C-alpha cells in the first residue's frame, strides 16, 4: 500500500508520504511494505525520518488533514562530520557519517568542524585527507572515526644526577686474571686496586632540568613538573673544581668511596700480603691486601679492609667493612678454647666461607658457600647463601644474630650440634618495655599529684595566693606533662620496634634443616630431631613455630 503514498518532491531531495481521498487505511496499517516502496522509487538510500513515518501512519488512520497534505518521511542528507575530544583534550577525532545520496565532505567543512571544536594544534593533514576519502566510500549512515589531531604531553623535568667518573672499589671483583704474556691464569694477580690521584675527576653533576611544556589540541599549555635539583654533599678528601661547579675533584690521593651525591677519598694502605715480611699492621684508614693475611698476624684499621685471598688464624679488627675474596680459616680447637682466627668489623663481613673462626660484625655477615663451626655474632642479618640460593650451609658452632638468619641448609648430616639465635635483642626490648611501663605509670602519678596541688591552690583565698606560687605550679605542670608525653612516646616506639622485629627477624632455610639444631629466640629454644625441608622459624613472644614453605607444620609435632 505504501507504493500508493510515497513519491519524490519536485527537487528530488525528499520523499513525501501523502494520502489520497480515494484510499482509506485500516487500523492494521503500519510500516510493512515501506522499504519496498522506497526501493521501488529509488529512495532506499535516503535518510528515513522514523518519527515522521509514525506521525503519517497515525494521521492516516485518523484521516487527519495532515495525512492528505503530506509529510516528508525521507530525505537526501549530505555526509556529516563531528569532532570529538578525548583523553583530556589530548586527542581529537572526526566521526564521519556516510551521505544519504547527498554530497560528500569537502575540505572547508573539515576546517569549519575543527574551528567549531577550537582544535588548532597537532593537526595531521594526512588524517584529514583520509577523512575526505572515507566520506566517499562510506555507505549511507555508516560511521567512521579517524583521529586527526594529537596533543603534546609535557616532558617532565629530570632530577639532578651524579655520575661517578671512577670505579667503585666496593663492587670490584677480586679474581685471578690471565697473564698478558702467555694467557695463563695467574692466581696471584687479582687485579689492580682502585685508587685516585690528587685533582683527579671523581664525579660529575648533571643539573636538574625544568622540562618542556605540553599542549592540548585546543592549544592549552600543560606546564611540566621541574626536576629536583641538588648539590654535591660535602665529602672528605674532595673539592669542587674551581673551573666547573659541576665537577668534583680529589683533594688527596687515596681510595674513592662512592656515595649518593659525592665521593670520600680515604687514605689507603695497599700491601701484597700481611705476614712475616710486614709485621703487624695498624693503620688509620683503609687497608687493601692483594693476597692473604697469614697466621698469627694482627691487623687494626680505622677504615675498611679488603683481602684478595684468605684470612688464616689471624687477629683482624677494623672499624669499617671487611671483604674477603676467598675464605676465613681457623684451626679446630677444643670446646671453650679461644678461636685461632678472630675477625671483627664495625660494619659488615663478606667472604666465600668461614670455618673454626670467631666472627663479629656490627652490621651483616654474608658467607656465600658455608659457615662451619664458627662462633659468630652480628648486629643485623646473617646470610649463608650464594646469589642463586643453591649452596650455603650453616652448621656447627654458635651464631647470635641481631636480625634475620637466612641460609640454604641449616645443620649437617651426622648430628653435629648447631646452635643459632635470631633477634638477639628481643630480651633487651622486653626489659625496656617493662621499664618504660613503670616509668609511664610513675609519670601519670606525678601528673595527678600536680593536678591535686592545683586544685588545693585554687581553694586557697586569693589574698593568700602569690604570683610566685602560681608561676611555679604552672611550670611544674608543664614539665610533668612534657615528661609524660616523652615517656609515652618512648614506650610506643619500643613496642612498635618489638612488633616489627618479631615479624621480620626470622630464621629462613631454603632447602633442608637437619637434626640436632638448636633454634633460639629470647629464652625460648627448640631442638630439631628429624630432617625437614625448606622452613621458616618464627617467634610470637611465647613460642617458636616452624612453617614449611610447602605446607604448614606445627613444630611440636615434628620434634
XYZ file of C-alpha atoms in Angstrom:
559
model
C 0.000 0.000 0.000
C 2.928 2.330 0.686
C 3.709 2.441 -3.029
C 0.486 4.478 -3.460
C 1.535 7.047 -0.844
C 5.217 7.824 -1.427
C 6.760 9.992 -4.123
C 9.717 12.312 -4.595
C 9.402 16.048 -4.137
C 9.923 18.320 -7.101
C 13.649 18.766 -6.341
C 14.055 15.004 -5.839
C 15.704 15.562 -2.428
C 12.751 14.481 -0.292
C 10.215 11.669 -0.222
C 6.697 12.776 0.680
C 4.069 10.401 2.009
C 0.601 11.658 1.021
C -2.846 10.129 1.444
C -5.273 10.439 -1.431
C -9.061 10.821 -0.884
C -9.942 7.593 -2.626
C -7.823 5.477 -0.311
C -8.834 4.571 3.233
C -6.421 2.760 5.569
C -7.491 0.467 8.376
C -6.094 0.091 11.894
C -3.606 -2.548 10.723
C -1.714 -0.002 8.664
C 1.969 0.120 9.735
C 5.483 0.263 8.288
C 5.174 -3.042 6.431
C 5.969 -2.544 2.771
C 7.620 0.866 3.296
C 11.132 -0.364 2.465
C 9.936 -1.986 -0.769
C 8.046 1.150 -1.758
C 11.089 3.349 -1.194
C 13.262 0.926 -3.120
C 10.800 0.935 -5.989
C 11.175 4.694 -6.465
C 14.949 4.622 -5.877
C 14.778 6.227 -2.464
C 16.091 3.341 -0.378
C 19.387 5.172 0.304
C 17.716 8.311 1.629
C 17.639 9.107 5.340
C 14.406 7.707 6.786
C 12.781 10.083 9.291
C 11.219 7.457 11.547
C 9.302 9.908 13.740
C 7.610 11.389 10.680
C 6.766 7.891 9.404
C 4.938 7.162 12.677
C 3.157 10.508 12.530
C 1.955 9.803 8.999
C 0.668 6.356 9.999
C -1.295 7.851 12.914
C -2.654 10.735 10.823
C -3.657 8.309 8.056
C -5.527 6.034 10.482
C -7.344 9.022 11.934
C -7.869 10.526 8.424
C -6.488 13.862 9.558
C -5.790 16.629 7.105
C -2.026 16.421 7.690
C -2.015 12.988 6.009
C -3.686 14.478 2.881
C -1.310 17.467 2.829
C 1.672 15.083 3.065
C 4.655 14.585 5.358
C 8.329 14.372 4.494
C 9.393 10.884 5.663
C 12.780 10.567 3.929
C 15.308 12.995 2.588
C 18.678 13.361 0.971
C 21.381 14.173 3.522
C 24.963 15.158 2.889
C 27.848 13.400 4.611
C 28.421 14.915 8.047
C 31.407 15.230 10.343
C 31.709 15.787 14.091
C 34.861 16.463 16.123
C 35.118 14.541 19.404
C 37.718 15.382 22.073
C 39.053 12.593 24.354
C 41.969 11.830 26.663
C 41.631 15.146 28.487
C 41.611 17.136 25.233
C 44.824 15.474 24.072
C 43.170 13.651 21.156
C 40.715 14.995 18.577
C 38.868 12.551 16.340
C 36.491 13.155 13.445
C 33.372 10.991 13.327
C 32.160 10.837 9.704
C 28.647 9.704 8.766
C 28.128 8.497 5.203
C 25.920 10.540 2.847
C 22.300 9.565 2.183
C 22.622 10.153 -1.591
C 23.902 13.634 -0.711
C 27.215 15.387 -1.195
C 30.469 14.063 0.161
C 32.637 16.035 2.535
C 34.805 18.862 1.284
C 37.888 20.499 2.741
C 36.169 23.668 4.048
C 33.729 21.536 6.053
C 36.601 19.854 7.884
C 38.238 23.202 8.586
C 34.946 24.548 9.915
C 34.436 21.479 12.155
C 37.901 21.880 13.637
C 37.308 25.585 14.224
C 33.994 24.945 15.979
C 35.762 22.480 18.299
C 38.598 25.005 18.798
C 41.148 22.418 17.621
C 44.242 24.314 16.496
C 47.272 22.195 17.460
C 48.713 18.844 16.462
C 46.569 18.504 13.324
C 47.515 15.663 10.971
C 46.889 16.671 7.356
C 47.160 13.098 6.073
C 44.431 12.087 8.526
C 42.190 14.871 7.171
C 42.715 13.563 3.627
C 41.719 10.113 4.804
C 38.507 11.570 6.251
C 37.663 13.081 2.852
C 38.369 9.782 1.081
C 36.282 7.782 3.563
C 33.310 10.115 3.137
C 33.163 8.879 -0.493
C 33.422 5.217 0.493
C 31.002 5.011 3.406
C 27.574 3.588 2.863
C 24.546 5.667 3.756
C 24.507 6.194 7.521
C 27.732 4.231 8.092
C 30.136 5.909 10.517
C 33.926 6.050 10.607
C 36.163 7.537 13.315
C 39.587 8.929 12.474
C 41.997 10.621 14.946
C 43.059 13.864 13.274
C 44.895 15.828 15.960
C 47.038 14.826 18.904
C 48.241 16.985 21.750
C 51.798 17.048 23.032
C 52.427 15.669 26.501
C 54.764 17.682 28.684
C 58.299 16.391 29.111
C 58.783 16.307 32.873
C 61.952 17.789 34.253
C 64.696 15.387 35.284
C 66.221 15.351 38.754
C 69.846 16.251 39.165
C 72.142 13.291 38.501
C 75.501 12.473 39.983
C 77.612 10.334 37.659
C 80.714 8.674 39.108
C 83.822 9.035 36.969
C 85.768 6.366 38.864
C 85.028 2.697 39.570
C 83.533 1.670 42.895
C 86.018 -0.386 44.952
C 83.104 -1.923 46.848
C 81.915 -3.537 43.600
C 85.303 -4.589 42.338
C 85.569 -8.328 41.804
C 88.906 -9.608 43.023
C 89.595 -12.706 40.969
C 92.611 -14.253 39.218
C 93.384 -12.674 35.858
C 95.035 -14.063 32.735
C 98.672 -13.241 32.147
C 99.245 -10.902 29.182
C 102.325 -12.877 28.134
C 101.101 -16.486 27.890
C 97.366 -16.207 28.606
C 97.581 -18.446 31.654
C 95.645 -17.638 34.802
C 97.875 -16.112 37.454
C 96.378 -16.968 40.865
C 98.344 -14.127 42.465
C 97.146 -11.472 40.032
C 93.772 -10.335 41.404
C 93.532 -7.071 39.511
C 94.634 -3.518 40.170
C 93.386 -1.807 43.316
C 91.193 1.213 42.577
C 92.872 4.411 43.749
C 92.783 8.070 42.672
C 95.369 10.828 42.494
C 95.092 14.424 43.643
C 92.935 16.600 41.337
C 91.592 13.541 39.508
C 87.907 13.953 38.470
C 85.660 11.817 40.682
C 82.055 12.693 39.961
C 80.067 14.786 37.507
C 76.876 16.590 38.402
C 74.162 16.897 35.764
C 71.863 19.729 36.915
C 68.108 19.250 37.069
C 66.065 20.261 34.034
C 62.897 22.337 34.001
C 61.155 20.135 31.454
C 59.206 21.105 28.343
C 55.593 22.292 28.360
C 52.939 20.229 26.630
C 49.841 21.373 24.786
C 46.316 20.115 24.189
C 44.799 20.009 20.715
C 42.948 23.219 21.662
C 46.239 25.000 22.351
C 46.045 24.938 26.145
C 49.540 24.834 27.653
C 50.294 21.963 30.079
C 53.147 23.039 32.368
C 55.832 20.419 33.136
C 56.997 19.387 36.588
C 60.562 20.620 37.088
C 63.143 18.144 38.354
C 64.521 18.317 41.880
C 67.904 19.950 41.986
C 70.685 19.082 44.426
C 74.323 19.981 45.035
C 77.357 17.908 45.894
C 77.490 16.810 49.512
C 80.482 17.910 51.496
C 82.829 14.915 51.471
C 86.208 14.035 52.885
C 89.217 14.428 50.637
C 87.369 16.082 47.760
C 86.736 19.564 46.365
C 84.553 21.184 43.710
C 86.513 22.186 40.628
C 87.202 25.944 40.542
C 86.640 25.881 36.774
C 83.456 23.767 36.735
C 80.941 23.819 39.607
C 79.535 20.515 38.315
C 82.787 18.569 38.665
C 84.111 17.014 41.867
C 87.879 16.506 42.182
C 90.080 14.528 44.552
C 91.820 16.755 47.074
C 94.271 13.995 48.013
C 95.433 10.605 46.826
C 93.708 7.508 48.167
C 90.785 5.119 47.711
C 87.470 6.553 46.446
C 84.322 5.630 48.352
C 81.272 6.433 46.257
C 78.256 7.992 47.939
C 74.877 9.199 46.713
C 75.938 12.793 45.991
C 79.659 12.761 46.487
C 82.833 10.762 46.968
C 85.015 10.301 50.019
C 88.703 9.792 49.371
C 90.194 7.649 52.108
C 93.852 7.190 52.754
C 94.532 3.562 51.842
C 97.391 1.225 52.621
C 97.983 -1.352 49.874
C 100.044 -4.464 50.623
C 100.714 -7.650 48.657
C 100.300 -9.760 51.833
C 100.352 -9.295 55.576
C 102.812 -11.702 57.085
C 106.304 -12.005 58.478
C 107.634 -9.522 55.933
C 105.239 -6.747 57.006
C 104.741 -7.469 60.692
C 101.552 -6.472 62.452
C 99.579 -3.724 60.713
C 97.919 -0.793 62.453
C 96.656 1.877 60.072
C 94.422 4.957 60.300
C 92.445 4.424 57.104
C 91.597 1.631 54.685
C 93.777 -1.418 54.142
C 93.908 -3.380 50.887
C 95.665 -6.751 50.909
C 96.095 -8.280 47.471
C 96.957 -11.702 48.846
C 96.494 -13.337 52.257
C 96.642 -12.323 55.887
C 98.835 -15.048 57.298
C 98.790 -16.926 60.623
C 99.402 -15.092 63.916
C 99.243 -11.636 62.294
C 97.439 -8.723 63.964
C 95.598 -6.170 61.804
C 93.960 -2.973 63.073
C 92.437 -0.284 60.837
C 90.084 2.671 61.282
C 88.660 2.220 57.779
C 87.681 -0.826 55.733
C 89.656 -3.967 54.903
C 89.769 -5.692 51.521
C 91.536 -9.065 51.260
C 92.159 -10.678 47.882
C 92.921 -14.102 49.332
C 92.407 -15.720 52.762
C 92.477 -14.689 56.382
C 94.120 -17.588 58.193
C 94.384 -17.815 62.012
C 94.877 -14.050 62.348
C 93.536 -11.379 64.692
C 91.768 -8.823 62.491
C 89.756 -5.889 63.838
C 88.642 -2.892 61.753
C 86.092 -0.130 62.190
C 84.714 -0.393 58.641
C 83.619 -3.259 56.402
C 85.635 -6.423 55.781
C 85.546 -8.004 52.300
C 87.408 -11.295 51.798
C 87.589 -12.716 48.270
C 88.149 -16.276 49.455
C 87.778 -17.622 52.987
C 88.315 -17.077 56.715
C 90.052 -20.103 58.217
C 90.959 -21.055 61.773
C 92.097 -24.279 63.442
C 89.802 -26.738 65.151
C 90.199 -26.197 68.909
C 88.594 -27.800 71.951
C 85.282 -26.576 73.313
C 85.781 -23.410 75.347
C 89.202 -22.536 73.918
C 89.844 -19.237 72.145
C 89.471 -19.486 68.360
C 92.742 -19.167 66.473
C 91.148 -16.807 63.913
C 89.289 -13.723 65.173
C 87.703 -11.283 62.692
C 85.760 -8.266 63.991
C 84.181 -5.460 61.992
C 82.453 -2.212 62.890
C 80.483 -2.642 59.650
C 79.811 -5.848 57.715
C 81.797 -9.008 56.901
C 81.674 -10.706 53.478
C 83.534 -13.847 52.453
C 83.088 -17.056 50.491
C 83.210 -19.177 53.613
C 84.380 -19.302 57.209
C 85.365 -22.215 59.432
C 86.638 -22.639 63.000
C 86.747 -18.869 63.470
C 85.226 -16.141 65.611
C 83.365 -13.544 63.558
C 81.783 -10.387 64.915
C 80.138 -7.589 62.907
C 78.103 -4.552 63.901
C 76.039 -4.931 60.710
C 75.605 -8.008 58.462
C 77.653 -11.134 57.880
C 77.358 -12.696 54.418
C 79.057 -16.013 53.548
C 78.467 -17.482 50.087
C 79.384 -21.173 50.497
C 79.388 -22.276 54.135
C 79.720 -21.283 57.772
C 81.210 -24.236 59.660
C 81.872 -24.461 63.427
C 82.210 -20.710 63.966
C 81.455 -18.507 66.963
C 79.505 -15.790 65.245
C 77.814 -12.546 66.359
C 76.332 -9.766 64.248
C 74.102 -6.794 64.906
C 71.904 -7.204 61.862
C 71.416 -10.148 59.466
C 73.326 -13.357 58.814
C 73.180 -14.750 55.267
C 74.838 -18.040 54.300
C 73.930 -18.420 50.625
C 75.199 -17.727 47.147
C 73.267 -15.492 44.761
C 71.451 -18.451 43.163
C 70.473 -19.893 46.596
C 71.939 -23.262 45.553
C 74.657 -23.552 48.200
C 75.131 -22.113 51.644
C 75.366 -24.361 54.734
C 75.270 -23.072 58.297
C 76.500 -25.888 60.523
C 78.199 -26.372 63.866
C 79.218 -23.705 66.345
C 77.057 -20.873 67.638
C 75.510 -17.860 65.915
C 73.937 -14.969 67.805
C 72.259 -12.621 65.332
C 70.539 -9.320 65.979
C 68.303 -9.601 62.919
C 67.315 -12.341 60.480
C 69.109 -15.590 59.633
C 68.951 -16.872 56.044
C 70.693 -19.990 54.735
C 70.233 -22.790 52.210
C 70.945 -25.644 54.654
C 70.858 -25.477 58.453
C 72.885 -28.123 60.279
C 74.543 -31.109 58.657
C 74.164 -34.854 58.437
C 75.856 -36.724 61.293
C 74.241 -34.931 64.240
C 76.827 -32.146 64.520
C 75.359 -29.740 67.084
C 74.395 -26.367 65.641
C 73.074 -23.500 67.754
C 71.591 -20.296 66.361
C 69.768 -17.354 67.911
C 67.879 -14.790 65.835
C 66.511 -11.420 67.023
C 69.084 -11.416 69.837
C 67.853 -8.016 71.062
C 64.425 -9.422 71.923
C 65.225 -9.670 75.644
C 66.504 -6.082 75.646
C 63.225 -4.885 74.108
C 61.201 -6.859 76.688
C 63.191 -5.442 79.612
C 62.902 -1.932 78.187
C 59.158 -2.489 77.702
C 58.727 -3.308 81.412
C 60.899 -0.389 82.464
C 59.015 2.096 80.258
C 55.658 0.863 81.531
C 56.804 1.554 85.104
C 58.129 4.968 84.119
C 54.853 5.826 82.392
C 52.888 4.821 85.477
C 55.124 6.992 87.663
C 54.787 9.904 85.232
C 50.983 9.579 85.395
C 51.131 9.647 89.200
C 53.319 12.761 89.140
C 50.890 14.467 86.787
C 47.916 13.611 89.018
C 49.825 14.888 92.058
C 50.283 18.276 90.367
C 46.581 18.321 89.415
C 45.707 17.795 93.095
C 48.125 20.584 94.096
C 46.462 22.856 91.555
C 43.011 22.140 92.988
C 44.231 22.856 96.536
C 45.862 26.070 95.358
C 42.603 27.266 93.778
C 40.751 26.624 97.066
C 43.142 28.990 98.851
C 41.750 32.538 99.244
C 43.090 34.872 96.565
C 44.563 37.155 99.191
C 46.795 34.318 100.409
C 47.993 33.270 96.923
C 51.231 34.626 95.489
C 52.251 35.105 91.890
C 55.407 33.122 92.565
C 53.377 30.090 93.724
C 51.137 30.236 90.653
C 54.135 30.512 88.305
C 55.940 27.571 89.931
C 52.784 25.443 89.855
C 52.285 26.135 86.136
C 55.941 25.348 85.399
C 55.725 22.067 87.319
C 52.541 21.184 85.435
C 54.109 21.795 82.019
C 57.238 19.846 82.957
C 55.187 16.894 84.203
C 53.057 16.832 81.033
C 56.157 17.033 78.823
C 57.793 14.171 80.730
C 54.611 12.096 80.475
C 54.475 12.631 76.717
C 58.170 11.797 76.365
C 57.823 8.514 78.260
C 54.669 7.614 76.306
C 56.457 8.212 73.003
C 59.421 6.074 74.105
C 57.081 3.277 75.244
C 55.094 3.277 71.994
C 58.269 3.408 69.894
C 59.766 0.456 71.750
C 56.545 -1.558 71.329
C 56.474 -0.787 67.616
C 60.105 -1.830 67.124
C 59.430 -5.050 69.033
C 56.482 -5.927 66.792
C 58.493 -5.186 63.643
C 61.347 -7.324 64.921
C 59.095 -10.282 65.677
C 57.613 -10.184 62.183
C 60.896 -9.522 60.351
C 63.697 -11.263 62.212
C 63.054 -14.911 61.432
C 65.131 -17.954 60.530
C 64.626 -18.868 56.872
C 66.068 -22.113 55.476
C 65.780 -22.504 51.693
C 66.485 -26.258 51.394
C 66.917 -28.515 54.467
C 67.014 -28.362 58.244
C 68.985 -31.244 59.743
C 68.809 -32.835 63.193
C 70.379 -31.543 66.394
C 69.871 -27.895 65.509
C 69.000 -25.573 68.394
C 66.929 -22.559 67.341
C 66.590 -19.834 69.967
C 64.550 -16.652 70.305
C 64.892 -14.871 73.648
C 64.799 -17.541 76.362
C 62.865 -19.993 74.207
C 64.655 -22.867 72.446
C 63.692 -25.809 70.251
C 65.874 -28.676 69.025
C 65.177 -30.470 65.748
C 65.003 -34.261 65.901
C 64.391 -35.052 62.273
C 65.222 -33.639 58.851
C 62.857 -31.011 57.440
C 62.506 -29.360 54.087
C 62.534 -25.624 53.385
C 61.280 -23.971 56.568
C 60.760 -20.657 58.330
C 61.123 -20.334 62.110
C 59.183 -17.503 63.761
C 58.621 -16.315 67.340
C 55.494 -14.740 68.834
C 56.995 -13.896 72.281
C 55.656 -17.137 73.735
C 56.680 -19.987 71.460
C 58.793 -20.778 68.432
C 56.892 -22.036 65.410
C 58.153 -23.664 62.252
C 56.288 -23.310 58.979
C 57.175 -25.355 55.944
C 57.480 -23.403 52.721
C 55.276 -26.061 51.131
C 52.808 -26.934 53.872
C 52.208 -25.711 57.408
C 53.768 -27.776 60.152
C 53.457 -27.482 63.890
C 56.985 -27.585 65.286
C 55.965 -29.567 68.330
C 54.582 -32.297 66.101
C 57.893 -32.603 64.281
C 60.128 -32.756 67.350
